[in-house]
CSV table of N, CA and C in Angstrom, one decimal:
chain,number,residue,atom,x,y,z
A,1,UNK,N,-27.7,-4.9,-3.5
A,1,UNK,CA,-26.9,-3.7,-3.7
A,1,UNK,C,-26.1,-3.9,-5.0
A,2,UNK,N,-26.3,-2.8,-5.9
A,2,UNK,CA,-26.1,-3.0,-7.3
A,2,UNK,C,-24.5,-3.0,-6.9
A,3,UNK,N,-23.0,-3.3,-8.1
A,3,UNK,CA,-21.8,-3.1,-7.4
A,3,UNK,C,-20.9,-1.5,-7.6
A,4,UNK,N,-21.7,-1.0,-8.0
A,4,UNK,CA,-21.2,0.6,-7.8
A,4,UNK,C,-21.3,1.2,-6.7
A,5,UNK,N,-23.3,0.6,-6.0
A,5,UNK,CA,-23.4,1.6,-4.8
A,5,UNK,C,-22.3,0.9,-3.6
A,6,UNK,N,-21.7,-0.7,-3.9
A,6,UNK,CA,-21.1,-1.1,-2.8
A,6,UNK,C,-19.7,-0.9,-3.2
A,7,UNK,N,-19.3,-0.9,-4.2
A,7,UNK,CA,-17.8,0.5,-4.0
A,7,UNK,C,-18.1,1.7,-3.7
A,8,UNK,N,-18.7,2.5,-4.2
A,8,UNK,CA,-18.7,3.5,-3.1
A,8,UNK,C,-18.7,3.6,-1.8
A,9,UNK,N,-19.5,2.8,-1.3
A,9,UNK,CA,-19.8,2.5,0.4
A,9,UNK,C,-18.4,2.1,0.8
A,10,UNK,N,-17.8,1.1,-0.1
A,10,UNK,CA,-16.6,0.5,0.5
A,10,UNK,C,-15.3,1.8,0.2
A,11,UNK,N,-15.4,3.1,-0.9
A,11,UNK,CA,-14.4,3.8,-0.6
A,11,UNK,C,-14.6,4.8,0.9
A,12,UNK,N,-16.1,5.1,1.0
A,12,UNK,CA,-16.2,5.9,2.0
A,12,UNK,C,-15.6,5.0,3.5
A,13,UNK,N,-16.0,4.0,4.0
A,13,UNK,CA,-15.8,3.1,5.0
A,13,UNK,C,-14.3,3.0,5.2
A,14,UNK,N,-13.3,3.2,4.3
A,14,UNK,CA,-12.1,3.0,3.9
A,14,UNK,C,-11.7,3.7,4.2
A,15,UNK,N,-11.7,5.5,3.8
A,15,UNK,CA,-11.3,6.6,4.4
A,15,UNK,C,-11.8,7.1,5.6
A,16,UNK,N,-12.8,6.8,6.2
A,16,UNK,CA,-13.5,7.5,7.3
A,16,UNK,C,-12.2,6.0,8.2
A,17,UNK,N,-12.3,5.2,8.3
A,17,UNK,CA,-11.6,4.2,9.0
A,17,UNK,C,-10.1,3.9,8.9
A,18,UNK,N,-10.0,4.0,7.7
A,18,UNK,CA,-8.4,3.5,7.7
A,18,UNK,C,-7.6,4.6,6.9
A,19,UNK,N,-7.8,5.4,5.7
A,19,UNK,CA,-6.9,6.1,5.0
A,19,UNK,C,-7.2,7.1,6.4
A,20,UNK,N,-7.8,8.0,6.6
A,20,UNK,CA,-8.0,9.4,7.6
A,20,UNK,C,-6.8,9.1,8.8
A,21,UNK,N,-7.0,8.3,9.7
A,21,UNK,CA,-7.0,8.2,10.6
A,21,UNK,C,-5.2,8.5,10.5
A,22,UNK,N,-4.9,7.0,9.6
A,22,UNK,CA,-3.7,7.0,9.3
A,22,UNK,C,-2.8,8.5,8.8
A,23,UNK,N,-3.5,9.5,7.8
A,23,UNK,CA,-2.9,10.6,7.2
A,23,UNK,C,-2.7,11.4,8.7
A,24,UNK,N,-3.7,11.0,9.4
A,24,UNK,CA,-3.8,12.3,11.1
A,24,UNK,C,-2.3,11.7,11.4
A,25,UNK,N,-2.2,10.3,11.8
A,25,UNK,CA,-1.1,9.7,12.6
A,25,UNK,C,0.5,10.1,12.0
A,26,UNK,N,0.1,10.0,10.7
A,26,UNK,CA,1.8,10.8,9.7
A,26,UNK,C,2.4,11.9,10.0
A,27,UNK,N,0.8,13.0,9.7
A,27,UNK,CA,1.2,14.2,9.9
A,27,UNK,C,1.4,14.7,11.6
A,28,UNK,N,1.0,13.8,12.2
A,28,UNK,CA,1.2,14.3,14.0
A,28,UNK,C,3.0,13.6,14.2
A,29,UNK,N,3.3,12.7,13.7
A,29,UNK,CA,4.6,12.2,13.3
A,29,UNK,C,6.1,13.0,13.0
A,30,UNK,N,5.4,13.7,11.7
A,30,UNK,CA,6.3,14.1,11.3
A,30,UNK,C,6.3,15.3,11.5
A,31,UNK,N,5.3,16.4,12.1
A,31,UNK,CA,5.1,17.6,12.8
A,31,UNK,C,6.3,17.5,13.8
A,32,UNK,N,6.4,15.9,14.8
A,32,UNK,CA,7.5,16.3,16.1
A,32,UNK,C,9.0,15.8,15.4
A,33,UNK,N,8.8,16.0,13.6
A,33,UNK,CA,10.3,16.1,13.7
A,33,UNK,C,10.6,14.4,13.2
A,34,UNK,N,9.6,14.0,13.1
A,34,UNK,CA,9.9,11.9,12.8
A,34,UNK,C,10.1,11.6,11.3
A,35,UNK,N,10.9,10.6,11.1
A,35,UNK,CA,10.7,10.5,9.3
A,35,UNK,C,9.6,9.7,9.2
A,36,UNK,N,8.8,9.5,8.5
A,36,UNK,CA,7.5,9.6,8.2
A,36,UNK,C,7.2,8.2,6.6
A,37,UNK,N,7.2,7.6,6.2
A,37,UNK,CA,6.9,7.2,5.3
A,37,UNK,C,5.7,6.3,5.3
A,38,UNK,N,5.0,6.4,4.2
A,38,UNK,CA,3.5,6.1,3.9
A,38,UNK,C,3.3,5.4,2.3
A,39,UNK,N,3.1,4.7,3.0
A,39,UNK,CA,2.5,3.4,1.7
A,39,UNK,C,0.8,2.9,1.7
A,40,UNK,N,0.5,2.5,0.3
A,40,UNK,CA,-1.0,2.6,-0.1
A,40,UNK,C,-0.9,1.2,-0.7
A,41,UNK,N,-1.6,0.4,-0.3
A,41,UNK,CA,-1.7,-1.3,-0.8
A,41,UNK,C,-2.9,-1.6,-1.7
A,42,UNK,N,-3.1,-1.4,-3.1
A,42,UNK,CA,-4.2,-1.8,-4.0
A,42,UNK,C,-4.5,-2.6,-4.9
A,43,UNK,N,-3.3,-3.5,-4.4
A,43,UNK,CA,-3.2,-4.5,-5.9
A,43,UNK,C,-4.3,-5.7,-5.4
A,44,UNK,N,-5.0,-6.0,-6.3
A,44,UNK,CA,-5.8,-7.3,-6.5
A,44,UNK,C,-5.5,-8.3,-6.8
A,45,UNK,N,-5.4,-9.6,-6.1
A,45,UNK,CA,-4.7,-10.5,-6.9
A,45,UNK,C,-5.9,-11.3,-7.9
A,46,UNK,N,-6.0,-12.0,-8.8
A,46,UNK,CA,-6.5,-12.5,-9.4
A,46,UNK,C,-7.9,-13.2,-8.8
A,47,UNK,N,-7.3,-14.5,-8.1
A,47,UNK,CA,-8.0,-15.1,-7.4
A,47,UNK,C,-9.6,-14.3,-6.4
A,48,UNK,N,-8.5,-12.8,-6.3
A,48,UNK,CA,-9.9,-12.2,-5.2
A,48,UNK,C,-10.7,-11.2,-6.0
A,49,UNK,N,-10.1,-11.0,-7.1
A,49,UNK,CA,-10.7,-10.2,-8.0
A,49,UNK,C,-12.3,-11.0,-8.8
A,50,UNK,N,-11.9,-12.5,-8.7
A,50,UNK,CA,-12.7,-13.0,-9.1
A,50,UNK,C,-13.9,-13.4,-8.1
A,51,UNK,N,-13.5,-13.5,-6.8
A,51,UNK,CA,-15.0,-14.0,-5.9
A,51,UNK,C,-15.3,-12.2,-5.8
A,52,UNK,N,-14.9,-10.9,-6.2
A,52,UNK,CA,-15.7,-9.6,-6.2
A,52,UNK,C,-14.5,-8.8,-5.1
A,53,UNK,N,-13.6,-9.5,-4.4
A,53,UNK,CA,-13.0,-8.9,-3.8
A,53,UNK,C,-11.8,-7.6,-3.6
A,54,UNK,N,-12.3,-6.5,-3.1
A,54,UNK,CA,-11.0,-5.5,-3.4
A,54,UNK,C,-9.8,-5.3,-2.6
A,55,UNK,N,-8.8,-4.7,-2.9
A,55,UNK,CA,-7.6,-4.4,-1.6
A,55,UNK,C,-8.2,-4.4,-0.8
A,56,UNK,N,-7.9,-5.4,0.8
A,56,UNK,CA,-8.4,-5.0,1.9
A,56,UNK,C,-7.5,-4.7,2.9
A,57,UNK,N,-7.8,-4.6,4.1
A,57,UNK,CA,-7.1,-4.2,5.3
A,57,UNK,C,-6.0,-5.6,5.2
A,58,UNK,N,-4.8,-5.7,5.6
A,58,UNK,CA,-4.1,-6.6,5.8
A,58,UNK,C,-4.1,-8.1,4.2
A,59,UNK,N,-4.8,-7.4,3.0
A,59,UNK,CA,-4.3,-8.3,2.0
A,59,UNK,C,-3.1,-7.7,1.5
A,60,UNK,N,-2.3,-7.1,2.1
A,60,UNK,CA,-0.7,-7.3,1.5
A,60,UNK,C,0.2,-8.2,2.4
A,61,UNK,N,-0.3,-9.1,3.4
A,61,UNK,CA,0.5,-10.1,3.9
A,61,UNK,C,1.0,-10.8,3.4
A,62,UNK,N,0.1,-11.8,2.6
A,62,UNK,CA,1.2,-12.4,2.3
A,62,UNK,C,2.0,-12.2,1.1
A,63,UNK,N,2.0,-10.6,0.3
A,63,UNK,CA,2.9,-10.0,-0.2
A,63,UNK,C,4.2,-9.8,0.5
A,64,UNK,N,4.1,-9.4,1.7
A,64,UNK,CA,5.3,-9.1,2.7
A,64,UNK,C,5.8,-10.4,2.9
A,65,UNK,N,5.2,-11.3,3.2
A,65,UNK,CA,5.6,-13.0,3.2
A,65,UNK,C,6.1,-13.5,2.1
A,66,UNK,N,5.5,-13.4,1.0
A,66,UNK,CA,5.6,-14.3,-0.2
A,66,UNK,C,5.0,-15.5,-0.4
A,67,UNK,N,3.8,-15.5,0.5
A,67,UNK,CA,3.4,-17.1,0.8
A,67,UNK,C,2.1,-16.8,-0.1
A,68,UNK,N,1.3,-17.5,-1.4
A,68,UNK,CA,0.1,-17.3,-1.7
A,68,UNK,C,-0.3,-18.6,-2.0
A,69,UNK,N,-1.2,-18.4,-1.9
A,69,UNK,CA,-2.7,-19.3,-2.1
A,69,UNK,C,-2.3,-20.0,-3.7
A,70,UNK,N,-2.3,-21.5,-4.2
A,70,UNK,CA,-2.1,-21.9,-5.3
A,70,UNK,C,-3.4,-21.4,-5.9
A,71,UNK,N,-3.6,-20.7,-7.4
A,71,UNK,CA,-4.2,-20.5,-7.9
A,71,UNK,C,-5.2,-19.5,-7.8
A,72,UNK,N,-4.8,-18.2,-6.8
A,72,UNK,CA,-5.2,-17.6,-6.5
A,72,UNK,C,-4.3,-15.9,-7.0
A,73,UNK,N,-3.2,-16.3,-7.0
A,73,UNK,CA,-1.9,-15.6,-7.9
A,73,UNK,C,-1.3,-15.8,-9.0
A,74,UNK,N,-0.9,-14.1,-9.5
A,74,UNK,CA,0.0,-14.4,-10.9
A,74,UNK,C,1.2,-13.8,-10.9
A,75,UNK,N,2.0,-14.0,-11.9
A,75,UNK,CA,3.8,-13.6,-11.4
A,75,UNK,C,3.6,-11.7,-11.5
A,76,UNK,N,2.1,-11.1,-11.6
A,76,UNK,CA,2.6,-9.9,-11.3
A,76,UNK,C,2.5,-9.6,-9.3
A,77,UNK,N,1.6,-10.8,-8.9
A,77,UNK,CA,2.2,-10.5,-7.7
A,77,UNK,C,3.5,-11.0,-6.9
A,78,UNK,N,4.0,-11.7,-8.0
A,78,UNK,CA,5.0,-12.2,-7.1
A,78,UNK,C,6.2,-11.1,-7.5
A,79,UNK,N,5.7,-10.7,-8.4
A,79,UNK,CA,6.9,-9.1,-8.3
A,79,UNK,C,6.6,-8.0,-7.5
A,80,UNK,N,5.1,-8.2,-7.0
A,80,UNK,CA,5.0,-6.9,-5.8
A,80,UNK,C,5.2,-7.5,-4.7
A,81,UNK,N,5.3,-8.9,-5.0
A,81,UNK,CA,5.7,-9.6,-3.4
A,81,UNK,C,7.5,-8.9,-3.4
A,82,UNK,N,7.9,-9.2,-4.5
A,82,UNK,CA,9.7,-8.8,-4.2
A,82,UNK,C,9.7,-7.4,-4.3
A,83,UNK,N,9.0,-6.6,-4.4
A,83,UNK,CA,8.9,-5.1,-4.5
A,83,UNK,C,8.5,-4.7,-2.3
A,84,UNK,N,7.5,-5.6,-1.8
A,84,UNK,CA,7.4,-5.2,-0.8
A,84,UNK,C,8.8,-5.5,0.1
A,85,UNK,N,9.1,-7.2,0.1
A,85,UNK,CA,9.8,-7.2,0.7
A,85,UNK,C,11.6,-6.7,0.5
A,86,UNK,N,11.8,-6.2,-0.6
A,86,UNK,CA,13.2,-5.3,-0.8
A,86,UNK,C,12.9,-4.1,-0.1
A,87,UNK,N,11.5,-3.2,-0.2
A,87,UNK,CA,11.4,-2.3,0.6
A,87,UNK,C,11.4,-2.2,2.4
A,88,UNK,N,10.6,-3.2,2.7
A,88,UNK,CA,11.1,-3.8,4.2
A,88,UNK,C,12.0,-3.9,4.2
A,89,UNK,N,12.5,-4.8,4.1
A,89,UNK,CA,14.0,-5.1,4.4
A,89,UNK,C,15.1,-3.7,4.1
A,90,UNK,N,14.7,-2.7,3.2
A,90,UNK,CA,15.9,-1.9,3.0
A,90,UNK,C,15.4,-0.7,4.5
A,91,UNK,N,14.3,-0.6,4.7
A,91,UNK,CA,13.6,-0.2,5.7
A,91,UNK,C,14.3,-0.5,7.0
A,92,UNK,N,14.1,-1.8,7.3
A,92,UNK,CA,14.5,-2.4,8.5
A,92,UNK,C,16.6,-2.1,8.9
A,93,UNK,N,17.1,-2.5,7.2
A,93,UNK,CA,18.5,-2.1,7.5
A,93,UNK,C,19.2,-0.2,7.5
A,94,UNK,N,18.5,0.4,6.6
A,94,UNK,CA,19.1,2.1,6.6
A,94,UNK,C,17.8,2.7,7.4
A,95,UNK,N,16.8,2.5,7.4
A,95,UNK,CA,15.7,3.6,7.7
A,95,UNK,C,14.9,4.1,6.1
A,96,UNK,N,15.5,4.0,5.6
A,96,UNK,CA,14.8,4.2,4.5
A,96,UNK,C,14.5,3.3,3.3
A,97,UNK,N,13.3,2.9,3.3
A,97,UNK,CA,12.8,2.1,2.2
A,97,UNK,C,12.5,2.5,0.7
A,98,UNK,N,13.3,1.7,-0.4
A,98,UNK,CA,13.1,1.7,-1.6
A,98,UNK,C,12.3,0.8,-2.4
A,99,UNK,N,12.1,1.2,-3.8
A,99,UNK,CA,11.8,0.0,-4.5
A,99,UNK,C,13.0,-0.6,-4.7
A,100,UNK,N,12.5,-1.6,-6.2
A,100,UNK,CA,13.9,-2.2,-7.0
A,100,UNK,C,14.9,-1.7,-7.2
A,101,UNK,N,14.0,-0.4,-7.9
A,101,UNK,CA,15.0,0.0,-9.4
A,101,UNK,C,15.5,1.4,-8.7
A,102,UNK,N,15.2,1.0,-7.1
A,102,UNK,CA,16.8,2.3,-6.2
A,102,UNK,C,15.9,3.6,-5.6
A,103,UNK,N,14.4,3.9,-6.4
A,103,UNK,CA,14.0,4.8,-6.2
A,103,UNK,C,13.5,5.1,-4.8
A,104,UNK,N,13.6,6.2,-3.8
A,104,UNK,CA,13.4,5.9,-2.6
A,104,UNK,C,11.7,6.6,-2.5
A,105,UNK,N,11.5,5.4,-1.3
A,105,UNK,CA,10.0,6.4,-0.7
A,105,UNK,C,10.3,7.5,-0.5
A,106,UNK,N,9.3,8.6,-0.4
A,106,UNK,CA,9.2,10.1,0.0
A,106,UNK,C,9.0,9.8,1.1
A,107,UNK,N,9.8,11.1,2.2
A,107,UNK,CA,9.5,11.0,3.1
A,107,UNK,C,8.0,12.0,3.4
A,108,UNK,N,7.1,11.5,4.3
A,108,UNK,CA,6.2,12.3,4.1
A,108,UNK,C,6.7,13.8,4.5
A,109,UNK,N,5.5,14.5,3.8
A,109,UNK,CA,5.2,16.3,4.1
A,109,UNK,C,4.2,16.3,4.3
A,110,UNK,N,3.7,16.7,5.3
A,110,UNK,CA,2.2,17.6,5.4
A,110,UNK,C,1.7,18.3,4.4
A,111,UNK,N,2.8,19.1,3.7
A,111,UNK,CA,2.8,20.2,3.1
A,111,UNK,C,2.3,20.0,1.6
A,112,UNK,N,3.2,18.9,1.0
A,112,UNK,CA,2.9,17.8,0.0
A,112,UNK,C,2.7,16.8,0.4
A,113,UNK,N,2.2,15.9,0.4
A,113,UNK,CA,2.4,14.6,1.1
A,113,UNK,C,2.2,13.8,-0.4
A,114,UNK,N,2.9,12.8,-0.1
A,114,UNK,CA,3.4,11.5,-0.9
A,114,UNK,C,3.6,10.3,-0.4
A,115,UNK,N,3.1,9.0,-1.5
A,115,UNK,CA,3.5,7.6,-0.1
A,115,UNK,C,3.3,7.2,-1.9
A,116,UNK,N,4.1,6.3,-1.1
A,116,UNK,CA,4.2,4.8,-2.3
A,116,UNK,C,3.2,4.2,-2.6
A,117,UNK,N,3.1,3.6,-3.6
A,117,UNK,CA,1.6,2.9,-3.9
A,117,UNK,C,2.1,1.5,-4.4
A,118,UNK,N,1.4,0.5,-4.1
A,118,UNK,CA,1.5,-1.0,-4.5
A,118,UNK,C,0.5,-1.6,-5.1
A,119,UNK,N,0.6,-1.4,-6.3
A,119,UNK,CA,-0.6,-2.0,-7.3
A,119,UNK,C,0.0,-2.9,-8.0
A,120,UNK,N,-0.6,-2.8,-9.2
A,120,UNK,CA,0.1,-3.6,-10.4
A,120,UNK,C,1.2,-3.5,-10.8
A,121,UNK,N,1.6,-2.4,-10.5
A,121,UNK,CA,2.7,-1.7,-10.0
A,121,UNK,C,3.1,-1.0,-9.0
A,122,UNK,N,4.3,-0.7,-9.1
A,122,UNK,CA,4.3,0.3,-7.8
A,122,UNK,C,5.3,2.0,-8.4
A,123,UNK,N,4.5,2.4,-7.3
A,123,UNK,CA,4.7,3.9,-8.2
A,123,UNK,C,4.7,4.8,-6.9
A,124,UNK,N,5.4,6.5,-7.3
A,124,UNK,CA,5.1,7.2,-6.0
A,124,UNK,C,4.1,8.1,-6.3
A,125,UNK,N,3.1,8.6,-5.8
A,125,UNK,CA,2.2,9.6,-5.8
A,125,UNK,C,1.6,10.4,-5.2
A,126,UNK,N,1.1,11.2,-5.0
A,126,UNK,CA,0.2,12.7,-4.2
A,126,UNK,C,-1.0,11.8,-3.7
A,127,UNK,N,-0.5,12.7,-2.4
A,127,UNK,CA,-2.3,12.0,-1.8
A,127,UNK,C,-2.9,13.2,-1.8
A,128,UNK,N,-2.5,14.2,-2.8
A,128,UNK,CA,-3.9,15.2,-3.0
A,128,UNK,C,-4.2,15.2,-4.3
């Protein structure tokens, strides 16, 4: 399989499984009235970028940890490692999670909907 037709496969497999399901569970959330926030995990680290590998399910662990693989990371993840865990943690103490630099997650809307993104950066944006 040439590697275009297996990104593609891998963005459909992705939404039909994990983005969908997830936007249903937000919006049924915050319909009864819940605060709602939604985050998107895309960053690559180096190491997996190189055996072909993309954002997967549960590769922001040990972002949330800070634990990585020698030689498999670069200091831009270790600034999305301190970007995740400021936002946990400010999560866990007010209910609402930010970045660094103060800016807060959107809470989601149906109406608009917005969620944080964790790449090479992190940034807020439209999921339409």
């Amino acid at each position: 399989m040439d590697p275009t037709t297996g990104i593609a496969l891998d963005v459909v497999y992705s939404s039909a499984i994990w983005f969908e399901p997830a936007l249903a569970t937000a919006e049924r959330f915050a319909a009864l009235g819940r605060e709602v926030h939604v985050y998107h995990f895309e960053r690559v680290a180096p190491g997996a970028a190189r055996s072909g590998e993309r954002a997967m399910h549960t590769a922001e662990l040990p972002y949330l940890f800070g634990v990585f693989q020698p030689g498999a990371h670069d200091p831009t993840d270790a600034a999305v490692s301190a970007e995740m865990q400021h936002a946990r943690s400010g999560f866990a103490r007010s209910g609402v999670p930010c970045f660094l630099d103060g800016e807060r997650w959107p809470r989601f809307d149906a109406a608009a909907p917005r969620h944080a993104v964790f790449g090479d950066t992190t940034a807020v944006r439209s999921l339409t």
